[in-house]
Amino acid sequence: DTGGEINDKDDEDKKDDTTSSSEANSRCQTPVKMKLTSELSDVEWSGAEASLFRVLHGTYYNNFCAIAKLLGTKTCGQVYEFAVKESNIIARVPAEDADTPPRKKKRKHRLWAAHCRKIQLKKGQNRFPGCRCKAQCNTKQCPCYLAVRECDPDLCQTCGAADHWDSKNVSCKNCSIQRGSKKHLLLAPSDVAGWGIFIKEPVQKNEFISEYCGEIISQDEADRRGKVYDKYMCSFLFNLNNDFVVDATRKGNKIRFANHSVNPNCYAKVMMVNGDHRIGIFAKRAIQTGEELFFDYRYSQADALKYVGIEREMEIP
């Protein structure tokens, strides 16, 4: 008897639990549905809000809370109900067309980059090693000077190229272009033609004077501009390499006014500076203060007769 009474009590407890859980579910679900429908059914959307919703839906798709946050006047539920009314927009999922093939992963670029790194590790001798000089790096004993390159501060650790950039006294003399250690120049009427450049401090042989700066253009653009400059008998084009030309007509520095001479006191040299070609003007001999600077433009015979002859005949303004 006692066992049967215990079983009856357990059955009654289970029934009470199921009935209480069903009642609890009905209590918590029914009011929410009624509240949701009652709140959303009375909402009105203006034309501007509807248009803004359609625009935002194209970006955020079914992220209704993000759309509601950007709208600022509607809740997430109100945006959801409006999306349902908009002819099943809620079911819209960005899917690719059946005709278009699936996108391939961009493995080609990654494989090529890995291949390049592998080759660089295997063939380290292809990279310029820099120099191990302890002197001034201004003779052909320096491998950088011999290769017409400036000393790289990342590669040349012993010559002084890696010294602090604020230091004025640098032992390496083959890093002047990248450091911008130019001389003091003066623009004045030339003794030859037009304007000229005069130096305001003495310079030793092979010492750096200034960099020839300007606009970097292609060879085709240089040919087009050269035809225009020839009509004015004035050109500041300087060949940088096989692909590019430096045009100092609109963008340049004072050294562009250095005139041509068959017996110059300066020379121009295109050097590799930290991976880029740059043009440096150097002293061909010792130059005293107040001298005008000249370098050879390397004219052809026809151009030399045409331009240099005019320069010699022109008077000082």
PDB file of C-alpha atoms in Angstrom, residues 40-267:
ATOM      1  CA  LEU A  40       3.755  47.345 -34.842  1.00  0.00           C
ATOM      2  CA  SER A  41       0.359  47.530 -36.456  1.00  0.00           C
ATOM      3  CA  ASP A  42      -0.060  51.215 -35.631  1.00  0.00           C
ATOM      4  CA  VAL A  43       3.317  52.386 -37.006  1.00  0.00           C
ATOM      5  CA  GLU A  44       3.264  54.606 -40.058  1.00  0.00           C
ATOM      6  CA  TRP A  45       6.225  55.024 -42.415  1.00  0.00           C
ATOM      7  CA  SER A  46       6.829  58.178 -44.386  1.00  0.00           C
ATOM      8  CA  GLY A  47       8.064  58.118 -47.942  1.00  0.00           C
ATOM      9  CA  ALA A  48      11.518  59.310 -46.905  1.00  0.00           C
ATOM     10  CA  GLU A  49      11.829  56.584 -44.276  1.00  0.00           C
ATOM     11  CA  ALA A  50      10.706  53.903 -46.724  1.00  0.00           C
ATOM     12  CA  SER A  51      13.192  55.080 -49.334  1.00  0.00           C
ATOM     13  CA  LEU A  52      16.007  55.194 -46.786  1.00  0.00           C
ATOM     14  CA  PHE A  53      15.077  51.694 -45.608  1.00  0.00           C
ATOM     15  CA  ARG A  54      15.352  50.315 -49.152  1.00  0.00           C
ATOM     16  CA  VAL A  55      18.771  51.892 -49.568  1.00  0.00           C
ATOM     17  CA  LEU A  56      20.045  50.603 -46.222  1.00  0.00           C
ATOM     18  CA  HIS A  57      18.574  47.160 -46.826  1.00  0.00           C
ATOM     19  CA  GLY A  58      20.727  46.800 -49.912  1.00  0.00           C
ATOM     20  CA  THR A  59      23.771  47.177 -47.661  1.00  0.00           C
ATOM     21  CA  TYR A  60      22.760  45.619 -44.353  1.00  0.00           C
ATOM     22  CA  TYR A  61      20.251  43.050 -45.722  1.00  0.00           C
ATOM     23  CA  ASN A  62      18.495  41.439 -42.715  1.00  0.00           C
ATOM     24  CA  ASN A  63      20.362  43.284 -39.952  1.00  0.00           C
ATOM     25  CA  PHE A  64      17.244  45.151 -38.896  1.00  0.00           C
ATOM     26  CA  CYS A  65      18.714  46.563 -35.689  1.00  0.00           C
ATOM     27  CA  ALA A  66      21.525  48.228 -37.625  1.00  0.00           C
ATOM     28  CA  ILE A  67      18.980  49.695 -40.052  1.00  0.00           C
ATOM     29  CA  ALA A  68      16.825  50.904 -37.155  1.00  0.00           C
ATOM     30  CA  LYS A  69      19.857  52.532 -35.549  1.00  0.00           C
ATOM     31  CA  LEU A  70      20.616  54.439 -38.730  1.00  0.00           C
ATOM     32  CA  LEU A  71      16.978  55.427 -39.236  1.00  0.00           C
ATOM     33  CA  GLY A  72      16.734  56.713 -35.687  1.00  0.00           C
ATOM     34  CA  THR A  73      12.920  56.821 -35.679  1.00  0.00           C
ATOM     35  CA  LYS A  74      12.018  53.114 -35.687  1.00  0.00           C
ATOM     36  CA  THR A  75      12.736  50.111 -33.493  1.00  0.00           C
ATOM     37  CA  CYS A  76      14.121  46.759 -34.607  1.00  0.00           C
ATOM     38  CA  GLY A  77      10.699  45.168 -34.518  1.00  0.00           C
ATOM     39  CA  GLN A  78       9.110  47.947 -36.533  1.00  0.00           C
ATOM     40  CA  VAL A  79      11.796  47.633 -39.193  1.00  0.00           C
ATOM     41  CA  TYR A  80      11.259  43.863 -39.221  1.00  0.00           C
ATOM     42  CA  GLU A  81       7.498  44.211 -39.789  1.00  0.00           C
ATOM     43  CA  PHE A  82       8.042  46.742 -42.586  1.00  0.00           C
ATOM     44  CA  ALA A  83      10.505  44.348 -44.223  1.00  0.00           C
ATOM     45  CA  VAL A  84       7.877  41.600 -44.118  1.00  0.00           C
ATOM     46  CA  LYS A  85       5.383  43.920 -45.792  1.00  0.00           C
ATOM     47  CA  GLU A  86       7.918  44.761 -48.502  1.00  0.00           C
ATOM     48  CA  SER A  87       7.059  41.646 -50.513  1.00  0.00           C
ATOM     49  CA  ASN A  88       9.221  39.055 -48.767  1.00  0.00           C
ATOM     50  CA  ILE A  89      12.379  41.187 -48.586  1.00  0.00           C
ATOM     51  CA  ILE A  90      13.175  39.346 -45.370  1.00  0.00           C
ATOM     52  CA  ALA A  91      13.842  36.181 -47.357  1.00  0.00           C
ATOM     53  CA  ARG A  92      16.370  37.948 -49.579  1.00  0.00           C
ATOM     54  CA  VAL A  93      19.859  36.532 -49.210  1.00  0.00           C
ATOM     55  CA  PRO A  94      22.824  37.693 -51.321  1.00  0.00           C
ATOM     56  CA  ALA A  95      23.459  34.692 -53.500  1.00  0.00           C
ATOM     57  CA  GLU A  96      25.527  34.254 -56.615  1.00  0.00           C
ATOM     58  CA  ASP A  97      23.854  33.482 -59.912  1.00  0.00           C
ATOM     59  CA  ALA A  98      23.767  29.883 -60.980  1.00  0.00           C
ATOM     60  CA  ASP A  99      25.425  30.739 -64.264  1.00  0.00           C
ATOM     61  CA  THR A 100      28.429  32.474 -62.745  1.00  0.00           C
ATOM     62  CA  PRO A 101      31.210  30.117 -61.647  1.00  0.00           C
ATOM     63  CA  PRO A 102      32.417  30.291 -58.049  1.00  0.00           C
ATOM     64  CA  ARG A 103      35.179  32.756 -57.366  1.00  0.00           C
ATOM     65  CA  LYS A 104      38.654  31.354 -57.260  1.00  0.00           C
ATOM     66  CA  LYS A 105      40.864  32.164 -54.353  1.00  0.00           C
ATOM     67  CA  LYS A 106      43.702  34.530 -55.109  1.00  0.00           C
ATOM     68  CA  ARG A 107      46.451  32.006 -54.657  1.00  0.00           C
ATOM     69  CA  LYS A 108      48.517  33.092 -57.629  1.00  0.00           C
ATOM     70  CA  HIS A 109      49.784  36.289 -55.999  1.00  0.00           C
ATOM     71  CA  ARG A 110      50.589  34.535 -52.716  1.00  0.00           C
ATOM     72  CA  LEU A 111      52.436  31.744 -54.489  1.00  0.00           C
ATOM     73  CA  TRP A 112      54.431  34.242 -56.538  1.00  0.00           C
ATOM     74  CA  ALA A 113      55.382  36.233 -53.429  1.00  0.00           C
ATOM     75  CA  ALA A 114      56.496  33.045 -51.671  1.00  0.00           C
ATOM     76  CA  HIS A 115      58.492  32.052 -54.745  1.00  0.00           C
ATOM     77  CA  CYS A 116      60.238  35.454 -54.791  1.00  0.00           C
ATOM     78  CA  ARG A 117      61.133  35.185 -51.114  1.00  0.00           C
ATOM     79  CA  LYS A 118      62.472  31.686 -51.698  1.00  0.00           C
ATOM     80  CA  ILE A 119      64.646  32.849 -54.579  1.00  0.00           C
ATOM     81  CA  GLN A 120      65.963  35.757 -52.524  1.00  0.00           C
ATOM     82  CA  LEU A 121      66.936  33.431 -49.716  1.00  0.00           C
ATOM     83  CA  LYS A 122      68.649  31.017 -52.079  1.00  0.00           C
ATOM     84  CA  LYS A 123      70.389  33.654 -54.175  1.00  0.00           C
ATOM     85  CA  GLY A 124      71.460  36.190 -51.602  1.00  0.00           C
ATOM     86  CA  GLN A 125      74.373  37.202 -53.792  1.00  0.00           C
ATOM     87  CA  ASN A 126      71.962  39.029 -56.161  1.00  0.00           C
ATOM     88  CA  ARG A 127      71.322  41.630 -53.510  1.00  0.00           C
ATOM     89  CA  PHE A 128      73.909  44.382 -53.331  1.00  0.00           C
ATOM     90  CA  PRO A 129      75.922  43.699 -50.161  1.00  0.00           C
ATOM     91  CA  GLY A 130      77.027  47.258 -49.475  1.00  0.00           C
ATOM     92  CA  CYS A 131      80.550  48.158 -48.392  1.00  0.00           C
ATOM     93  CA  ARG A 132      82.753  47.469 -45.393  1.00  0.00           C
ATOM     94  CA  CYS A 133      84.903  50.576 -45.778  1.00  0.00           C
ATOM     95  CA  LYS A 134      86.350  52.484 -42.861  1.00  0.00           C
ATOM     96  CA  ALA A 135      87.436  55.501 -44.916  1.00  0.00           C
ATOM     97  CA  GLN A 136      85.470  58.183 -46.789  1.00  0.00           C
ATOM     98  CA  CYS A 137      84.077  55.987 -49.609  1.00  0.00           C
ATOM     99  CA  ASN A 138      85.108  58.503 -52.288  1.00  0.00           C
ATOM    100  CA  THR A 139      87.413  56.273 -54.349  1.00  0.00           C
ATOM    101  CA  LYS A 140      86.930  53.205 -56.506  1.00  0.00           C
ATOM    102  CA  GLN A 141      88.163  51.065 -53.635  1.00  0.00           C
ATOM    103  CA  CYS A 142      84.645  51.375 -52.247  1.00  0.00           C
ATOM    104  CA  PRO A 143      82.279  48.909 -53.975  1.00  0.00           C
ATOM    105  CA  CYS A 144      79.381  51.362 -53.636  1.00  0.00           C
ATOM    106  CA  TYR A 145      81.331  54.174 -55.294  1.00  0.00           C
ATOM    107  CA  LEU A 146      82.511  51.796 -58.017  1.00  0.00           C
ATOM    108  CA  ALA A 147      78.906  50.712 -58.722  1.00  0.00           C
ATOM    109  CA  VAL A 148      77.731  54.376 -58.915  1.00  0.00           C
ATOM    110  CA  ARG A 149      75.624  53.931 -55.819  1.00  0.00           C
ATOM    111  CA  GLU A 150      75.392  55.854 -52.602  1.00  0.00           C
ATOM    112  CA  CYS A 151      76.150  53.956 -49.427  1.00  0.00           C
ATOM    113  CA  ASP A 152      73.010  52.413 -47.997  1.00  0.00           C
ATOM    114  CA  PRO A 153      72.645  53.053 -44.239  1.00  0.00           C
ATOM    115  CA  ASP A 154      70.975  49.635 -43.873  1.00  0.00           C
ATOM    116  CA  LEU A 155      73.841  47.778 -45.556  1.00  0.00           C
ATOM    117  CA  CYS A 156      76.958  49.892 -44.962  1.00  0.00           C
ATOM    118  CA  GLN A 157      77.425  49.810 -41.209  1.00  0.00           C
ATOM    119  CA  THR A 158      81.126  50.593 -40.895  1.00  0.00           C
ATOM    120  CA  CYS A 159      81.737  53.609 -43.158  1.00  0.00           C
ATOM    121  CA  GLY A 160      79.551  56.080 -41.282  1.00  0.00           C
ATOM    122  CA  ALA A 161      76.540  56.122 -43.615  1.00  0.00           C
ATOM    123  CA  ALA A 162      74.408  54.773 -40.781  1.00  0.00           C
ATOM    124  CA  ASP A 163      75.373  57.580 -38.392  1.00  0.00           C
ATOM    125  CA  HIS A 164      72.672  59.769 -36.903  1.00  0.00           C
ATOM    126  CA  TRP A 165      71.157  62.106 -39.477  1.00  0.00           C
ATOM    127  CA  ASP A 166      71.552  65.154 -37.258  1.00  0.00           C
ATOM    128  CA  SER A 167      75.312  64.743 -37.088  1.00  0.00           C
ATOM    129  CA  LYS A 168      77.070  67.261 -39.349  1.00  0.00           C
ATOM    130  CA  ASN A 169      80.471  65.565 -39.477  1.00  0.00           C
ATOM    131  CA  VAL A 170      79.894  62.253 -41.270  1.00  0.00           C
ATOM    132  CA  SER A 171      82.916  60.163 -42.161  1.00  0.00           C
ATOM    133  CA  CYS A 172      81.237  58.700 -45.274  1.00  0.00           C
ATOM    134  CA  LYS A 173      81.346  61.088 -48.234  1.00  0.00           C
ATOM    135  CA  ASN A 174      79.176  58.882 -50.432  1.00  0.00           C
ATOM    136  CA  CYS A 175      75.790  59.651 -48.859  1.00  0.00           C
ATOM    137  CA  SER A 176      75.369  63.357 -49.611  1.00  0.00           C
ATOM    138  CA  ILE A 177      72.316  63.143 -51.897  1.00  0.00           C
ATOM    139  CA  GLN A 178      70.179  61.185 -49.451  1.00  0.00           C
ATOM    140  CA  ARG A 179      71.236  63.457 -46.595  1.00  0.00           C
ATOM    141  CA  GLY A 180      70.637  66.624 -48.635  1.00  0.00           C
ATOM    142  CA  SER A 181      73.995  68.159 -47.723  1.00  0.00           C
ATOM    143  CA  LYS A 182      74.020  70.724 -50.523  1.00  0.00           C
ATOM    144  CA  LYS A 183      76.169  73.849 -50.822  1.00  0.00           C
ATOM    145  CA  HIS A 184      75.043  77.469 -50.542  1.00  0.00           C
ATOM    146  CA  LEU A 185      74.148  78.724 -54.036  1.00  0.00           C
ATOM    147  CA  LEU A 186      73.273  82.186 -55.353  1.00  0.00           C
ATOM    148  CA  LEU A 187      71.064  82.975 -58.361  1.00  0.00           C
ATOM    149  CA  ALA A 188      72.303  86.008 -60.314  1.00  0.00           C
ATOM    150  CA  PRO A 189      72.704  87.283 -63.892  1.00  0.00           C
ATOM    151  CA  SER A 190      75.108  85.052 -65.748  1.00  0.00           C
ATOM    152  CA  ASP A 191      78.306  85.980 -67.513  1.00  0.00           C
ATOM    153  CA  VAL A 192      77.222  83.754 -70.402  1.00  0.00           C
ATOM    154  CA  ALA A 193      73.467  83.970 -70.923  1.00  0.00           C
ATOM    155  CA  GLY A 194      70.413  84.822 -68.851  1.00  0.00           C
ATOM    156  CA  TRP A 195      70.561  83.706 -65.253  1.00  0.00           C
ATOM    157  CA  GLY A 196      73.343  81.680 -63.691  1.00  0.00           C
ATOM    158  CA  ILE A 197      74.295  79.973 -60.449  1.00  0.00           C
ATOM    159  CA  PHE A 198      77.200  81.143 -58.318  1.00  0.00           C
ATOM    160  CA  ILE A 199      78.610  79.300 -55.340  1.00  0.00           C
ATOM    161  CA  LYS A 200      78.946  81.046 -51.994  1.00  0.00           C
ATOM    162  CA  GLU A 201      81.547  78.763 -50.406  1.00  0.00           C
ATOM    163  CA  PRO A 202      84.695  76.966 -51.598  1.00  0.00           C
ATOM    164  CA  VAL A 203      84.307  73.410 -52.857  1.00  0.00           C
ATOM    165  CA  GLN A 204      86.890  70.665 -53.230  1.00  0.00           C
ATOM    166  CA  LYS A 205      87.235  68.354 -56.218  1.00  0.00           C
ATOM    167  CA  ASN A 206      84.511  65.658 -56.501  1.00  0.00           C
ATOM    168  CA  GLU A 207      82.571  67.243 -53.642  1.00  0.00           C
ATOM    169  CA  PHE A 208      78.783  67.212 -53.810  1.00  0.00           C
ATOM    170  CA  ILE A 209      77.184  70.577 -54.657  1.00  0.00           C
ATOM    171  CA  SER A 210      73.454  70.008 -55.189  1.00  0.00           C
ATOM    172  CA  GLU A 211      70.864  67.596 -56.522  1.00  0.00           C
ATOM    173  CA  TYR A 212      69.131  68.286 -59.829  1.00  0.00           C
ATOM    174  CA  CYS A 213      65.466  68.116 -58.831  1.00  0.00           C
ATOM    175  CA  GLY A 214      62.334  68.284 -60.928  1.00  0.00           C
ATOM    176  CA  GLU A 215      59.208  66.537 -62.114  1.00  0.00           C
ATOM    177  CA  ILE A 216      59.672  62.886 -63.096  1.00  0.00           C
ATOM    178  CA  ILE A 217      57.942  62.196 -66.416  1.00  0.00           C
ATOM    179  CA  SER A 218      58.005  59.441 -69.012  1.00  0.00           C
ATOM    180  CA  GLN A 219      60.092  59.505 -72.175  1.00  0.00           C
ATOM    181  CA  ASP A 220      56.989  60.012 -74.337  1.00  0.00           C
ATOM    182  CA  GLU A 221      55.876  63.001 -72.273  1.00  0.00           C
ATOM    183  CA  ALA A 222      59.421  64.378 -72.429  1.00  0.00           C
ATOM    184  CA  ASP A 223      59.350  64.181 -76.225  1.00  0.00           C
ATOM    185  CA  ARG A 224      56.048  66.045 -76.302  1.00  0.00           C
ATOM    186  CA  ARG A 225      57.248  68.769 -73.920  1.00  0.00           C
ATOM    187  CA  GLY A 226      60.610  69.003 -75.667  1.00  0.00           C
ATOM    188  CA  LYS A 227      58.938  70.143 -78.889  1.00  0.00           C
ATOM    189  CA  VAL A 228      57.284  72.974 -76.969  1.00  0.00           C
ATOM    190  CA  TYR A 229      60.477  73.920 -75.123  1.00  0.00           C
ATOM    191  CA  ASP A 230      62.471  74.009 -78.357  1.00  0.00           C
ATOM    192  CA  LYS A 231      60.241  76.783 -79.655  1.00  0.00           C
ATOM    193  CA  TYR A 232      61.190  78.914 -76.657  1.00  0.00           C
ATOM    194  CA  MET A 233      64.873  77.887 -76.937  1.00  0.00           C
ATOM    195  CA  CYS A 234      64.856  76.919 -73.265  1.00  0.00           C
ATOM    196  CA  SER A 235      64.709  73.393 -71.855  1.00  0.00           C
ATOM    197  CA  PHE A 236      65.353  71.909 -68.409  1.00  0.00           C
ATOM    198  CA  LEU A 237      64.885  68.238 -69.356  1.00  0.00           C
ATOM    199  CA  PHE A 238      67.431  65.800 -67.934  1.00  0.00           C
ATOM    200  CA  ASN A 239      67.442  62.080 -68.798  1.00  0.00           C
ATOM    201  CA  LEU A 240      67.221  60.017 -65.607  1.00  0.00           C
ATOM    202  CA  ASN A 241      67.251  56.510 -67.126  1.00  0.00           C
ATOM    203  CA  ASN A 242      65.744  54.649 -70.067  1.00  0.00           C
ATOM    204  CA  ASP A 243      62.201  55.110 -68.758  1.00  0.00           C
ATOM    205  CA  PHE A 244      62.023  58.492 -67.051  1.00  0.00           C
ATOM    206  CA  VAL A 245      63.145  62.088 -67.497  1.00  0.00           C
ATOM    207  CA  VAL A 246      63.481  64.875 -64.918  1.00  0.00           C
ATOM    208  CA  ASP A 247      61.765  68.103 -66.000  1.00  0.00           C
ATOM    209  CA  ALA A 248      62.803  71.096 -63.867  1.00  0.00           C
ATOM    210  CA  THR A 249      60.784  73.665 -65.825  1.00  0.00           C
ATOM    211  CA  ARG A 250      57.897  73.989 -63.369  1.00  0.00           C
ATOM    212  CA  LYS A 251      59.279  72.134 -60.375  1.00  0.00           C
ATOM    213  CA  GLY A 252      62.977  72.436 -59.660  1.00  0.00           C
ATOM    214  CA  ASN A 253      65.688  74.043 -57.568  1.00  0.00           C
ATOM    215  CA  LYS A 254      68.404  76.622 -58.192  1.00  0.00           C
ATOM    216  CA  ILE A 255      70.872  74.268 -59.833  1.00  0.00           C
ATOM    217  CA  ARG A 256      68.700  74.119 -62.955  1.00  0.00           C
ATOM    218  CA  PHE A 257      70.055  77.593 -63.858  1.00  0.00           C
ATOM    219  CA  ALA A 258      73.617  76.267 -64.185  1.00  0.00           C
ATOM    220  CA  ASN A 259      74.639  76.980 -67.783  1.00  0.00           C
ATOM    221  CA  HIS A 260      76.360  74.770 -70.331  1.00  0.00           C
ATOM    222  CA  SER A 261      80.068  74.883 -71.025  1.00  0.00           C
ATOM    223  CA  VAL A 262      82.491  72.820 -73.022  1.00  0.00           C
ATOM    224  CA  ASN A 263      85.056  73.268 -70.230  1.00  0.00           C
ATOM    225  CA  PRO A 264      82.826  73.053 -67.129  1.00  0.00           C
ATOM    226  CA  ASN A 265      83.794  73.158 -63.494  1.00  0.00           C
ATOM    227  CA  CYS A 266      81.058  70.687 -62.493  1.00  0.00           C
ATOM    228  CA  TYR A 267      79.748  67.366 -63.736  1.00  0.00           C
TER     229      TYR A 267
END
